[in-house]
Coordinates of C-alpha atoms and ligand atoms in Angstrom, one line a residue:
M1 CA 32.9 -189.9 6.4
S2 CA 35.8 -190.8 8.7
Q3 CA 38.9 -192.6 7.5
M4 CA 37.7 -195.8 9.2
D5 CA 34.3 -195.6 7.4
E6 CA 36.2 -195.2 4.1
L7 CA 38.2 -198.3 4.9
Y8 CA 35.3 -200.4 6.1
P9 CA 32.1 -199.0 4.6
P10 CA 29.0 -200.5 6.0
A11 CA 28.0 -203.3 3.6
H12 CA 24.7 -204.0 5.1
P13 CA 22.1 -202.2 7.2
E14 CA 22.9 -202.1 10.9
P15 CA 20.5 -204.2 12.9
P16 CA 18.2 -202.0 15.0
A17 CA 19.0 -202.1 18.7
H18 CA 15.4 -202.1 19.9
P19 CA 12.3 -203.9 18.8
E20 CA 10.5 -200.6 18.3
D21 CA 13.0 -199.8 15.6
S22 CA 12.1 -203.0 13.8
A23 CA 9.2 -201.8 11.5
D24 CA 11.4 -201.9 8.4
M25 CA 13.0 -205.2 9.5
K26 CA 9.7 -207.1 9.3
I27 CA 9.9 -210.6 7.8
R28 CA 7.0 -211.2 5.4
L29 CA 5.2 -214.5 4.7
D30 CA 3.4 -214.5 1.4
F31 CA 1.2 -217.5 0.9
N32 CA -0.9 -216.4 -2.0
N33 CA 0.4 -219.3 -4.1
M34 CA -0.7 -221.8 -1.5
M35 CA -4.3 -220.8 -2.2
S36 CA -6.5 -222.6 -4.8
E37 CA -7.4 -219.3 -6.5
F38 CA -3.7 -219.2 -7.6
V39 CA -2.7 -222.8 -8.0
G40 CA -5.9 -224.6 -8.4
K41 CA -6.7 -228.1 -7.2
Y42 CA -3.7 -228.6 -4.8
G43 CA -4.2 -225.2 -3.2
F44 CA -6.2 -224.3 -0.1
S45 CA -9.4 -222.2 0.4
E46 CA -10.2 -219.8 3.2
Q47 CA -12.8 -222.4 4.2
D48 CA -10.0 -224.9 4.8
F49 CA -8.6 -222.6 7.5
V50 CA -12.1 -222.3 9.0
D51 CA -12.5 -226.0 9.0
L52 CA -9.2 -226.5 10.8
G53 CA -10.2 -223.8 13.4
G54 CA -10.8 -226.2 16.4
K55 CA -7.5 -227.9 15.9
V56 CA -5.6 -224.6 15.5
S57 CA -7.1 -223.1 18.7
K58 CA -6.4 -226.4 20.6
A59 CA -2.8 -226.4 19.4
A60 CA -2.4 -222.6 20.2
L61 CA -3.8 -223.2 23.7
A62 CA -1.5 -226.1 24.3
C63 CA 1.5 -224.0 23.3
T64 CA 0.5 -221.1 25.5
Q65 CA -0.1 -223.5 28.5
K66 CA 3.1 -225.4 27.9
R67 CA 5.1 -222.2 27.8
A68 CA 3.5 -220.9 30.9
A69 CA 4.2 -224.1 32.7
G70 CA 7.9 -224.0 31.8
G71 CA 7.7 -226.8 29.2
M72 CA 9.1 -224.7 26.4
D73 CA 12.2 -223.1 27.8
W74 CA 13.6 -222.3 24.4
R75 CA 10.9 -219.8 23.9
D76 CA 12.3 -217.7 26.7
L77 CA 15.8 -217.5 25.4
P78 CA 15.4 -214.1 23.7
Y79 CA 14.9 -212.7 27.2
N80 CA 17.0 -214.7 29.5
Q81 CA 20.3 -214.9 27.7
G82 CA 21.3 -211.3 28.1
D83 CA 23.9 -211.9 30.9
V84 CA 25.2 -215.0 29.1
A85 CA 25.7 -212.9 26.0
A86 CA 27.7 -210.3 28.0
D87 CA 29.9 -213.1 29.5
I88 CA 30.4 -214.5 26.0
K89 CA 31.4 -211.2 24.6
A90 CA 33.9 -210.6 27.4
Y91 CA 35.4 -214.0 26.9
A92 CA 35.6 -213.5 23.1
Q93 CA 37.4 -210.2 23.6
E94 CA 39.8 -211.9 26.0
M95 CA 40.7 -214.8 23.7
K96 CA 40.4 -213.0 20.3
A97 CA 44.0 -211.9 19.9
E98 CA 45.5 -215.3 20.7
T99 CA 43.0 -217.3 18.6
D100 CA 43.7 -217.8 15.0
A101 CA 41.0 -220.5 14.4
F102 CA 37.8 -221.2 16.4
V103 CA 36.8 -224.8 15.9
V104 CA 33.4 -226.1 16.8
L105 CA 33.3 -229.8 17.8
G106 CA 29.7 -230.6 17.7
I107 CA 27.1 -232.3 15.5
G108 CA 23.4 -231.9 14.6
G109 CA 21.8 -229.2 16.7
S110 CA 25.3 -228.3 18.0
A111 CA 26.7 -227.5 14.6
L112 CA 24.0 -226.5 12.1
G113 CA 23.0 -223.3 13.8
P114 CA 26.5 -221.9 14.2
M115 CA 27.2 -222.7 10.5
A116 CA 23.9 -221.1 9.3
V117 CA 24.4 -217.9 11.3
Q118 CA 28.1 -217.4 10.3
Q119 CA 27.2 -217.9 6.6
A120 CA 24.3 -215.5 6.8
I121 CA 26.0 -212.7 8.5
N122 CA 29.6 -212.8 7.4
H123 CA 31.5 -212.6 4.2
P124 CA 31.0 -215.8 2.1
F125 CA 34.8 -216.2 1.9
Y126 CA 35.2 -215.2 5.6
N127 CA 38.0 -217.7 6.4
E128 CA 40.0 -216.6 3.3
L129 CA 39.9 -212.9 4.2
P130 CA 42.9 -211.2 5.8
R131 CA 42.4 -211.2 9.5
E132 CA 41.7 -207.5 9.9
K133 CA 38.7 -207.8 7.6
R134 CA 37.3 -210.9 9.3
G135 CA 34.1 -210.1 11.2
P136 CA 31.6 -207.3 10.9
T137 CA 32.1 -205.0 8.0
R138 CA 33.3 -202.2 10.4
P139 CA 36.2 -202.2 12.8
P140 CA 37.1 -203.9 15.0
G141 CA 37.5 -206.9 12.6
G142 CA 40.3 -209.3 13.4
W143 CA 38.2 -212.2 14.4
P144 CA 39.5 -215.8 14.1
R145 CA 38.7 -218.2 11.3
L146 CA 35.7 -220.5 12.0
Y147 CA 35.6 -224.2 11.3
V148 CA 32.9 -226.7 12.3
A149 CA 34.1 -230.2 12.6
D150 CA 30.8 -232.1 12.7
N151 CA 31.4 -235.2 10.8
V152 CA 33.8 -238.0 11.8
D153 CA 35.1 -238.6 8.4
P154 CA 38.8 -239.3 9.2
E155 CA 40.1 -237.4 6.2
R156 CA 38.2 -234.3 7.2
L157 CA 39.7 -234.1 10.7
V158 CA 43.2 -235.0 9.6
Y159 CA 43.1 -232.4 6.8
L160 CA 41.8 -229.8 9.2
F161 CA 45.1 -230.1 11.0
D162 CA 46.8 -229.1 7.7
I163 CA 45.3 -225.7 7.8
I164 CA 45.1 -224.8 11.5
D165 CA 47.8 -224.6 14.1
I166 CA 46.3 -226.3 17.1
T167 CA 48.5 -224.2 19.4
K168 CA 46.7 -221.1 18.1
S169 CA 43.2 -222.6 18.0
L170 CA 40.4 -222.6 20.4
F171 CA 38.2 -225.7 20.4
N172 CA 34.6 -225.4 21.4
V173 CA 33.2 -228.8 22.4
I174 CA 29.4 -228.5 22.2
S175 CA 27.3 -231.4 23.4
K176 CA 24.2 -231.2 25.5
S177 CA 24.3 -234.9 26.4
G178 CA 28.1 -235.0 26.7
S179 CA 28.0 -238.5 25.3
T180 CA 27.7 -238.1 21.5
S181 CA 30.4 -240.3 20.1
E182 CA 31.2 -238.0 17.1
T183 CA 31.8 -235.0 19.3
M184 CA 33.4 -236.7 22.2
S185 CA 35.8 -238.7 20.1
Q186 CA 37.0 -235.5 18.4
F187 CA 37.5 -233.9 21.8
M188 CA 39.5 -236.9 23.0
I189 CA 41.8 -236.7 19.9
I190 CA 42.3 -233.0 20.2
K191 CA 42.8 -232.9 24.0
T192 CA 45.5 -235.5 23.7
M193 CA 47.2 -233.6 20.8
L194 CA 47.1 -230.3 22.7
E195 CA 48.5 -231.9 25.9
E196 CA 51.3 -233.5 24.0
K197 CA 52.2 -230.2 22.4
L198 CA 51.6 -227.7 25.2
G199 CA 51.4 -229.7 28.4
K200 CA 48.2 -230.2 30.5
E201 CA 48.1 -226.7 32.0
E202 CA 48.5 -224.7 28.8
A203 CA 46.2 -227.1 26.9
K204 CA 43.3 -226.0 29.1
R205 CA 43.2 -222.5 27.6
H206 CA 42.5 -224.0 24.2
I207 CA 39.3 -225.9 25.1
V208 CA 35.9 -224.4 26.0
C209 CA 32.9 -226.5 26.6
T210 CA 29.2 -225.9 26.0
T211 CA 27.0 -228.4 27.8
D212 CA 24.3 -229.1 30.3
K213 CA 24.8 -227.6 33.8
E214 CA 24.8 -231.0 35.6
K215 CA 24.0 -233.9 33.3
G216 CA 26.4 -235.9 31.2
N217 CA 30.1 -236.6 30.9
L218 CA 31.2 -233.3 29.5
I219 CA 30.3 -231.2 32.5
K220 CA 32.1 -233.6 34.8
I221 CA 35.2 -233.7 32.6
A222 CA 35.1 -229.9 32.2
R223 CA 35.0 -229.4 36.0
E224 CA 37.8 -231.9 36.7
E225 CA 40.0 -230.5 34.0
G226 CA 39.2 -226.9 34.8
Y227 CA 37.9 -226.0 31.3
K228 CA 36.0 -222.8 30.7
T229 CA 32.4 -223.8 30.3
F230 CA 29.1 -222.2 29.1
V231 CA 25.7 -223.7 29.9
I232 CA 22.9 -225.0 27.7
P233 CA 19.7 -224.4 29.8
S234 CA 18.3 -227.7 30.9
G235 CA 15.0 -227.5 29.1
V236 CA 16.4 -226.6 25.7
G237 CA 17.1 -229.4 23.2
G238 CA 19.9 -229.4 20.6
R239 CA 18.0 -228.2 17.6
F240 CA 16.3 -225.4 19.6
S241 CA 19.5 -224.2 21.1
E242 CA 20.9 -221.7 18.6
L243 CA 20.1 -218.8 21.0
T244 CA 22.0 -220.3 23.9
P245 CA 25.9 -220.4 24.0
V246 CA 25.6 -223.2 21.4
G247 CA 25.1 -220.6 18.8
L248 CA 26.0 -217.4 20.6
L249 CA 29.6 -218.4 21.4
P250 CA 30.8 -219.3 17.9
A251 CA 28.9 -216.3 16.5
A252 CA 30.6 -213.9 19.0
F253 CA 34.0 -215.3 17.9
C254 CA 33.2 -214.3 14.3
G255 CA 32.2 -210.8 15.3
V256 CA 28.4 -211.4 15.0
D257 CA 26.3 -209.0 17.1
I258 CA 24.7 -211.6 19.3
E259 CA 22.5 -209.2 21.2
A260 CA 20.9 -208.2 17.9
L261 CA 20.2 -211.9 17.2
L262 CA 18.4 -212.1 20.5
A263 CA 16.6 -208.8 19.9
G264 CA 15.3 -210.1 16.5
A265 CA 14.1 -213.3 18.2
A266 CA 12.3 -211.3 20.9
D267 CA 10.7 -209.1 18.3
M268 CA 9.4 -212.2 16.4
D269 CA 8.2 -213.6 19.7
R270 CA 5.8 -210.7 19.9
L271 CA 4.1 -211.8 16.7
C272 CA 4.3 -215.5 17.6
Q273 CA 2.3 -215.0 20.8
N274 CA -0.8 -214.1 18.6
E275 CA -3.3 -216.9 18.5
D276 CA -4.8 -215.5 15.2
I277 CA -3.0 -217.4 12.5
Y278 CA -3.3 -214.4 10.1
A279 CA -1.3 -212.3 12.5
N280 CA 1.2 -215.0 13.4
P281 CA 3.7 -216.0 10.6
A282 CA 5.0 -219.0 12.6
Y283 CA 1.5 -220.5 13.1
M284 CA 0.5 -219.8 9.6
F285 CA 3.6 -221.4 8.2
A286 CA 2.9 -224.5 10.4
V287 CA -0.8 -224.6 9.4
L288 CA 0.1 -224.5 5.7
N289 CA 2.6 -227.2 6.0
Y290 CA 0.3 -229.3 8.1
M291 CA -2.5 -229.0 5.5
A292 CA 0.0 -229.9 2.8
M293 CA 0.9 -233.1 4.7
E294 CA -2.8 -233.9 5.2
R295 CA -3.3 -233.5 1.4
N296 CA -0.6 -236.0 0.7
M297 CA 2.2 -233.5 0.0
P298 CA 4.9 -235.1 2.2
I299 CA 7.8 -233.0 0.9
C300 CA 8.7 -229.4 1.6
V301 CA 11.5 -227.8 -0.4
M302 CA 13.3 -224.8 1.1
M303 CA 14.9 -222.7 -1.6
P304 CA 16.7 -219.5 -0.5
Y305 CA 17.6 -217.0 -3.2
A306 CA 20.7 -215.8 -1.4
D307 CA 24.0 -217.7 -0.8
S308 CA 24.0 -216.1 2.7
L309 CA 20.9 -218.2 3.5
K310 CA 22.1 -221.5 2.0
Y311 CA 22.9 -223.1 5.3
M312 CA 19.6 -221.9 6.8
S313 CA 18.0 -224.7 4.7
D314 CA 20.4 -227.2 6.3
W315 CA 19.5 -225.9 9.8
F316 CA 15.8 -226.0 9.0
A317 CA 16.0 -229.5 7.5
Q318 CA 17.2 -230.9 10.8
L319 CA 14.7 -228.9 12.8
W320 CA 11.8 -229.9 10.7
A321 CA 12.8 -233.5 10.1
E322 CA 14.0 -234.5 13.5
S323 CA 11.1 -232.8 15.3
L324 CA 8.2 -233.9 13.1
G325 CA 9.3 -237.3 11.7
K326 CA 7.7 -239.6 14.3
K327 CA 6.4 -243.1 14.6
H328 CA 4.0 -242.6 17.5
D329 CA 1.6 -239.8 18.4
L330 CA 1.0 -238.5 21.9
D331 CA -1.7 -241.1 22.5
G332 CA 0.8 -243.9 21.7
K333 CA -0.8 -244.7 18.3
T334 CA 1.5 -245.6 15.4
V335 CA 1.2 -242.8 12.9
N336 CA 4.6 -242.6 11.0
V337 CA 4.2 -238.9 10.2
G338 CA 6.5 -236.2 9.0
Q339 CA 7.4 -234.0 6.0
T340 CA 10.6 -234.5 4.2
P341 CA 12.6 -231.3 3.9
V342 CA 14.6 -230.9 0.7
K343 CA 17.3 -228.3 0.3
A344 CA 17.7 -226.2 -2.9
L345 CA 19.3 -222.9 -3.8
G346 CA 18.0 -220.2 -6.0
V347 CA 19.0 -219.6 -8.7
T348 CA 21.5 -222.5 -8.9
D349 CA 18.7 -225.1 -8.6
Q350 CA 16.7 -223.6 -11.4
H351 CA 19.2 -225.4 -13.5
S352 CA 18.9 -228.6 -11.5
Q353 CA 15.8 -229.5 -9.4
V354 CA 13.2 -226.9 -10.6
Q355 CA 12.3 -229.0 -13.6
L356 CA 11.1 -231.6 -11.1
F357 CA 9.4 -229.1 -8.8
T358 CA 7.3 -227.7 -11.7
E359 CA 6.5 -230.7 -13.8
G360 CA 7.0 -233.6 -11.4
P361 CA 4.5 -235.1 -9.0
F362 CA 2.1 -233.1 -6.8
D363 CA 3.9 -234.3 -3.7
K364 CA 5.6 -231.2 -2.4
I365 CA 5.3 -227.6 -1.5
V366 CA 8.1 -225.1 -2.2
I367 CA 9.2 -222.4 0.3
L368 CA 11.2 -219.6 -1.4
L369 CA 13.4 -217.5 0.9
G370 CA 13.9 -214.0 -0.6
V371 CA 15.8 -210.8 0.3
D372 CA 14.7 -207.3 -0.4
R373 CA 18.1 -205.6 -0.1
Y374 CA 21.3 -207.6 -0.7
K375 CA 24.5 -206.5 1.0
E376 CA 26.1 -205.6 -2.2
T377 CA 25.2 -204.4 -5.7
I378 CA 26.9 -205.3 -9.0
T379 CA 25.9 -204.0 -12.4
I380 CA 26.3 -205.9 -15.7
P381 CA 28.1 -203.7 -18.2
K382 CA 26.3 -202.4 -21.2
I383 CA 28.2 -204.4 -23.8
Y384 CA 27.0 -206.7 -26.7
A385 CA 24.1 -204.4 -27.3
D386 CA 24.0 -205.8 -30.9
I387 CA 23.3 -209.4 -29.6
P388 CA 19.7 -209.3 -28.6
S389 CA 20.0 -212.4 -26.3
L390 CA 22.7 -210.7 -24.3
G391 CA 22.2 -207.0 -24.9
F392 CA 19.0 -206.9 -22.7
L393 CA 21.2 -207.7 -19.7
G394 CA 23.3 -204.5 -20.1
G395 CA 22.8 -202.1 -17.2
V396 CA 20.8 -204.6 -15.1
T397 CA 22.1 -205.4 -11.7
H398 CA 22.6 -208.9 -10.3
N399 CA 20.3 -207.9 -7.6
Q400 CA 17.5 -207.4 -10.2
L401 CA 18.5 -210.5 -12.0
I402 CA 18.2 -212.8 -8.9
Q403 CA 15.0 -211.2 -7.8
V404 CA 13.4 -211.4 -11.2
E405 CA 14.5 -215.1 -11.5
Q406 CA 12.9 -215.7 -8.1
A407 CA 9.7 -214.2 -9.2
A408 CA 9.9 -216.1 -12.5
T409 CA 10.3 -219.4 -10.5
E410 CA 7.4 -218.5 -8.3
Y411 CA 5.3 -217.9 -11.5
A412 CA 6.4 -221.2 -13.1
L413 CA 5.4 -223.1 -10.0
M414 CA 2.1 -221.3 -9.8
V415 CA 1.1 -222.0 -13.4
S416 CA 2.1 -225.6 -12.9
G417 CA -0.3 -225.7 -10.0
K418 CA 2.4 -226.3 -7.5
P419 CA 1.7 -224.7 -4.1
N420 CA 4.5 -222.4 -2.9
M421 CA 5.1 -219.6 -0.5
T422 CA 7.7 -217.0 0.0
I423 CA 9.4 -215.8 3.2
T424 CA 11.1 -212.4 2.6
L425 CA 13.7 -210.8 4.7
P426 CA 14.1 -207.1 4.2
C427 CA 17.8 -207.7 4.5
V428 CA 20.1 -210.3 6.0
N429 CA 21.5 -209.1 9.4
E430 CA 21.6 -210.4 12.9
F431 CA 18.1 -209.0 13.8
T432 CA 16.3 -210.6 10.9
I433 CA 18.3 -213.9 11.2
G434 CA 17.3 -214.1 14.9
G435 CA 13.7 -213.4 13.9
L436 CA 13.7 -216.0 11.1
M437 CA 15.2 -218.8 13.2
Y438 CA 12.9 -218.1 16.1
M439 CA 9.9 -218.1 13.7
L440 CA 10.8 -221.4 12.2
E441 CA 11.3 -222.9 15.7
V442 CA 7.9 -221.7 16.9
A443 CA 6.4 -223.1 13.6
T444 CA 8.0 -226.5 14.3
G445 CA 6.7 -226.6 17.9
F446 CA 3.2 -225.6 16.6
A447 CA 3.2 -228.1 13.8
G448 CA 4.1 -230.8 16.4
E449 CA 1.0 -229.8 18.4
L450 CA -1.2 -229.9 15.2
M451 CA 0.2 -233.3 14.4
N452 CA -0.3 -234.5 18.1
I453 CA 3.3 -235.6 18.3
N454 CA 6.2 -234.8 20.6
A455 CA 8.4 -232.4 18.5
F456 CA 11.1 -232.3 21.1
D457 CA 12.4 -235.9 21.3
Q458 CA 14.3 -238.0 18.7
P459 CA 13.9 -241.7 19.5
G460 CA 14.9 -242.6 15.9
V461 CA 18.3 -240.9 16.4
E462 CA 18.8 -242.6 19.7
E463 CA 18.2 -246.0 18.1
G464 CA 21.2 -245.4 15.7
K465 CA 23.4 -244.1 18.5
N466 CA 22.6 -247.1 20.7
A467 CA 23.3 -249.6 17.9
A468 CA 26.8 -247.9 17.4
Y469 CA 27.5 -248.1 21.2
A470 CA 26.5 -251.8 21.2
T471 CA 28.8 -252.6 18.3
F472 CA 31.7 -251.1 20.2
G473 CA 30.8 -253.1 23.3
R474 CA 29.9 -250.1 25.5
P475 CA 28.9 -251.4 28.9
G476 CA 25.2 -251.3 29.4
Y477 CA 24.4 -252.1 25.8
E478 CA 24.7 -255.9 26.0
A479 CA 21.1 -256.6 25.2
K480 CA 21.2 -254.2 22.2
K481 CA 24.3 -256.1 21.0
Q482 CA 22.5 -259.4 21.1
E483 CA 19.6 -257.8 19.2
L484 CA 22.0 -256.6 16.6
D485 CA 23.8 -259.9 16.3
S486 CA 20.5 -261.7 15.7
R487 CA 19.5 -259.5 12.7
P488 CA 19.1 -261.2 9.3
Q489 CA 22.5 -261.9 7.7
K490 CA 23.1 -260.3 4.4
N491 CA 22.5 -262.4 1.3
V492 CA 25.5 -262.4 -1.0
K493 CA 23.1 -262.8 -4.0
Y494 CA 22.1 -259.2 -3.4
I495 CA 25.6 -257.8 -3.4
I496 CA 26.9 -257.6 -7.0
Ligands
PA5_1 O1 18.6 -231.8 18.0 C1 19.1 -232.6 18.7 O2 18.8 -232.9 19.8 C2 20.3 -233.4 18.1 O3 20.5 -233.1 16.8 C3 21.5 -233.2 18.9 O4 21.9 -231.8 18.8 C4 22.7 -234.0 18.3 O5 22.4 -235.4 18.3 C5 23.9 -233.8 19.2 O6 23.6 -234.1 20.5 P1 24.5 -233.6 21.7 O7 24.4 -232.1 21.8 O8 23.9 -234.2 22.9 O9 25.9 -234.0 21.5

């Protein structure tokens, strides 16, 4: 063992460089407990899959055809972002030494992926670590702290300036549209502060933009001001953009191996091209959720048993909710469909929401996210052997404890007749995270096809954005302003 290895022992398995090395990195989907033979009345039978056959093959064909026709550009990201990844790595190396804090200014699809990946791969107290230990578990560490300023809560932004020095920070403005008020207002505040402190020329070096190649304000501003810019490919929407510079740039600035993320996604894509749902975890996941919706189970809980995967539930919640919650189907019919994602954390929520999940209404399915090999091991000392209710814990690892508790929750759900399934990652690293995110994206697109809705737009979000623009008197929103002003006035009787 070299001196460096002793200083920085590998805490978690290195991601394999090539898909052919990925056999022991396979993500497993266990849906036994979605089946009626395990959970009874609310479960499914194999005949249910057969009965759905026509719909499934129609949806699979539609996905294959759309992809071939260039209508699903996000599916090609694992293959076409190689050069981009190389540029990003070179830029990160160039800026690393002078950057103490890397700050993402973005929201929704421009924020949740970067947070989820950082949390999954790096130390849970990454920002608090001494600089030389920040980043991968091996040298070279020394990466900047990462902050994601997504909300526009004024306290949050002001307090951020208490802990970062803007003259030693790099601000990554991420907006596909270039018009999102939250992101662009943060940019306007920070650009002004930087220019006041550093002058226009020097301020430039502290801003990097990630946006569309041609459309929107941000690309125009970036060109005029001379900001470094990375491109979000035109056919890729916000919540499907983690494998573009939206996710790759912040990840690279935290030392994440972005090529392994792409390799994991490419490996998953191999499975996801299979039209047989028993061989395609993404399609099976979508089918199970679709059948649950059809059986009046409009809620799906995602419950990772790993703090590293906690923000994966936040990322998934947006992906699933914004993609599948729709008023109209593709034929223009009013359908008001969707499945409400609920976030939970194992084991923490065993002491909070699990009571509801086991004994409450039959309106939900639970998706457990498990891990075979955690990055660390810690053993409970063999003390209090004379106290039976504590002594049994002596010599047990926390790894065993969390896994046994996960299995126990799975059992409790099963005996309560509550459908549940488990996605297991052999370990959490870049390769498996790339694979997991890609799988859930494909599942979302496929569920959209099964539901006959457009999974890639978000008219409900636009409605809220437009109402805010109208309130501020943005030109072009006069009609919306009139519509807003004519809404029913609040009755004081109902405000107590
Ligand atoms: O998934 C989406 O499309 C949205 O959540 C967007 O990412 C979010 O609204 C931010 O939009 P933009 O990237 O245009 O600023």
